[in-house]
Amino acid sequence: MTVDEKVCGIVSYYFEDSQSVWLEMGIVIHEGQNWNKGIGTRALKLWLDHIFNTLPQVRVGLTTWSGNERMIRVAEKLGMQLEARIRKVRLFEGEYYDSIRMGLLREEWDELNKLV
């Protein structure tokens, strides 16, 4: 990902289970100064578009943790739905957080993009 021709992060995807074509995507924005500027939302929207336009996926997932409220809001903005919450499996600074799994189906993405 670049902003004003400077690298500020990365988007990725991987297959959780290649036999069932279970694809998960992710994003990392390297520096906190680039958070809360809409960069992640824009990048993930473009990345979802790319995935659905180039791969035969019927679903794309994103996994985060309950302490990452910004990421959860971005996923919701893009139409993703909460599919699973695995309670207290992420330990950060002595506190347990839930693992959050969100997902979006191709037909949901297509429907959302008709409205734009």
mmCIF file of C-alpha atoms in Angstrom:
data_model
loop_
_atom_site.group_PDB
_atom_site.id
_atom_site.type_symbol
_atom_site.label_atom_id
_atom_site.label_comp_id
_atom_site.label_asym_id
_atom_site.label_seq_id
_atom_site.Cartn_x
_atom_site.Cartn_y
_atom_site.Cartn_z
ATOM 1 C CA MET A 1 0.000 0.000 0.000
ATOM 2 C CA THR A 2 1.244 3.463 -0.823
ATOM 3 C CA VAL A 3 0.069 6.951 0.035
ATOM 4 C CA ASP A 4 1.665 9.866 -1.802
ATOM 5 C CA GLU A 5 4.114 7.346 -3.300
ATOM 6 C CA LYS A 6 5.332 6.210 0.149
ATOM 7 C CA VAL A 7 4.892 2.632 1.334
ATOM 8 C CA CYS A 8 2.740 2.652 4.459
ATOM 9 C CA GLY A 9 1.467 -0.910 4.711
ATOM 10 C CA ILE A 10 0.620 -4.181 3.092
ATOM 11 C CA VAL A 11 -2.458 -6.188 2.150
ATOM 12 C CA SER A 12 -2.347 -9.953 1.840
ATOM 13 C CA TYR A 13 -4.384 -13.092 1.556
ATOM 14 C CA TYR A 14 -3.765 -16.715 2.345
ATOM 15 C CA PHE A 15 -5.677 -19.960 2.221
ATOM 16 C CA GLU A 16 -6.679 -21.198 5.651
ATOM 17 C CA ASP A 17 -7.606 -24.484 4.001
ATOM 18 C CA SER A 18 -6.761 -24.800 0.314
ATOM 19 C CA GLN A 19 -8.931 -27.888 -0.173
ATOM 20 C CA SER A 20 -12.083 -25.976 0.721
ATOM 21 C CA VAL A 21 -10.852 -22.680 -0.792
ATOM 22 C CA TRP A 22 -11.107 -20.933 2.592
ATOM 23 C CA LEU A 23 -9.415 -17.595 1.923
ATOM 24 C CA GLU A 24 -8.537 -15.023 4.592
ATOM 25 C CA MET A 25 -7.275 -11.532 3.879
ATOM 26 C CA GLY A 26 -5.356 -9.124 6.031
ATOM 27 C CA ILE A 27 -3.847 -5.680 6.271
ATOM 28 C CA VAL A 28 -1.008 -4.085 8.179
ATOM 29 C CA ILE A 29 -0.512 -0.323 8.368
ATOM 30 C CA HIS A 30 3.042 0.104 9.606
ATOM 31 C CA GLU A 31 2.871 3.336 11.585
ATOM 32 C CA GLY A 32 0.173 4.575 13.926
ATOM 33 C CA GLN A 33 0.361 8.048 12.393
ATOM 34 C CA ASN A 34 -1.405 6.574 9.331
ATOM 35 C CA TRP A 35 -4.294 5.132 11.339
ATOM 36 C CA ASN A 36 -7.734 6.760 11.376
ATOM 37 C CA LYS A 37 -7.262 8.381 7.970
ATOM 38 C CA GLY A 38 -9.390 6.008 5.900
ATOM 39 C CA ILE A 39 -6.310 4.387 4.342
ATOM 40 C CA GLY A 40 -7.192 0.903 5.611
ATOM 41 C CA THR A 41 -10.805 1.149 4.488
ATOM 42 C CA ARG A 42 -9.793 2.244 0.996
ATOM 43 C CA ALA A 43 -7.058 -0.395 0.718
ATOM 44 C CA LEU A 44 -9.293 -3.246 1.888
ATOM 45 C CA LYS A 45 -12.101 -2.158 -0.430
ATOM 46 C CA LEU A 46 -9.697 -2.234 -3.394
ATOM 47 C CA TRP A 47 -8.248 -5.550 -2.191
ATOM 48 C CA LEU A 48 -11.704 -7.151 -1.862
ATOM 49 C CA ASP A 49 -12.525 -5.936 -5.351
ATOM 50 C CA HIS A 50 -9.287 -7.427 -6.664
ATOM 51 C CA ILE A 51 -9.875 -10.777 -4.933
ATOM 52 C CA PHE A 52 -13.455 -11.115 -6.179
ATOM 53 C CA ASN A 53 -12.459 -10.004 -9.703
ATOM 54 C CA THR A 54 -9.479 -12.345 -10.064
ATOM 55 C CA LEU A 55 -10.249 -15.419 -7.949
ATOM 56 C CA PRO A 56 -13.268 -17.743 -7.958
ATOM 57 C CA GLN A 57 -13.881 -17.235 -4.220
ATOM 58 C CA VAL A 58 -17.440 -17.281 -2.937
ATOM 59 C CA ARG A 59 -16.363 -15.971 0.488
ATOM 60 C CA VAL A 60 -13.532 -13.857 1.867
ATOM 61 C CA GLY A 61 -12.718 -13.806 5.560
ATOM 62 C CA LEU A 62 -10.834 -11.535 7.905
ATOM 63 C CA THR A 63 -9.667 -12.447 11.397
ATOM 64 C CA THR A 64 -8.767 -9.911 14.068
ATOM 65 C CA TRP A 65 -9.087 -9.598 17.831
ATOM 66 C CA SER A 66 -11.650 -7.846 20.001
ATOM 67 C CA GLY A 67 -9.077 -5.248 21.075
ATOM 68 C CA ASN A 68 -8.778 -4.013 17.487
ATOM 69 C CA GLU A 69 -12.037 -2.075 17.333
ATOM 70 C CA ARG A 70 -10.909 -0.001 14.320
ATOM 71 C CA MET A 71 -10.383 -3.137 12.229
ATOM 72 C CA ILE A 72 -13.784 -4.484 13.214
ATOM 73 C CA ARG A 73 -15.418 -1.184 12.150
ATOM 74 C CA VAL A 74 -13.580 -1.226 8.809
ATOM 75 C CA ALA A 75 -14.747 -4.790 8.134
ATOM 76 C CA GLU A 76 -18.330 -3.845 9.018
ATOM 77 C CA LYS A 77 -18.157 -0.761 6.745
ATOM 78 C CA LEU A 78 -17.179 -3.035 3.873
ATOM 79 C CA GLY A 79 -20.179 -5.297 4.509
ATOM 80 C CA MET A 80 -18.489 -8.081 6.457
ATOM 81 C CA GLN A 81 -20.491 -9.894 9.094
ATOM 82 C CA LEU A 82 -19.405 -11.372 12.382
ATOM 83 C CA GLU A 83 -19.211 -15.124 11.789
ATOM 84 C CA ALA A 84 -17.386 -16.301 14.906
ATOM 85 C CA ARG A 85 -16.117 -15.095 18.249
ATOM 86 C CA ILE A 86 -13.663 -17.387 20.007
ATOM 87 C CA ARG A 87 -13.582 -16.158 23.555
ATOM 88 C CA LYS A 88 -10.428 -15.237 25.457
ATOM 89 C CA VAL A 89 -7.831 -16.820 23.174
ATOM 90 C CA ARG A 90 -5.646 -13.777 22.498
ATOM 91 C CA LEU A 91 -3.358 -12.639 25.319
ATOM 92 C CA PHE A 92 -2.077 -9.065 25.068
ATOM 93 C CA GLU A 93 -0.360 -7.184 27.877
ATOM 94 C CA GLY A 94 -1.750 -9.569 30.474
ATOM 95 C CA GLU A 95 -5.353 -9.339 29.293
ATOM 96 C CA TYR A 96 -7.337 -11.913 27.323
ATOM 97 C CA TYR A 97 -9.242 -10.887 24.188
ATOM 98 C CA ASP A 98 -11.572 -12.698 21.831
ATOM 99 C CA SER A 99 -10.592 -13.761 18.329
ATOM 100 C CA ILE A 100 -13.051 -12.211 15.874
ATOM 101 C CA ARG A 101 -13.787 -13.862 12.516
ATOM 102 C CA MET A 102 -15.670 -11.855 9.934
ATOM 103 C CA GLY A 103 -16.687 -12.771 6.404
ATOM 104 C CA LEU A 104 -18.257 -11.535 3.209
ATOM 105 C CA LEU A 105 -19.904 -13.530 0.432
ATOM 106 C CA ARG A 106 -19.425 -12.687 -3.230
ATOM 107 C CA GLU A 107 -23.165 -12.070 -3.710
ATOM 108 C CA GLU A 108 -23.177 -9.653 -0.766
ATOM 109 C CA TRP A 109 -20.207 -7.779 -2.252
ATOM 110 C CA ASP A 110 -21.877 -7.634 -5.666
ATOM 111 C CA GLU A 111 -25.101 -6.330 -4.126
ATOM 112 C CA LEU A 112 -23.276 -3.653 -2.108
ATOM 113 C CA ASN A 113 -21.399 -2.489 -5.188
ATOM 114 C CA LYS A 114 -24.606 -2.162 -7.212
ATOM 115 C CA LEU A 115 -25.703 0.504 -4.735
ATOM 116 C CA VAL A 116 -22.575 2.628 -5.298
#
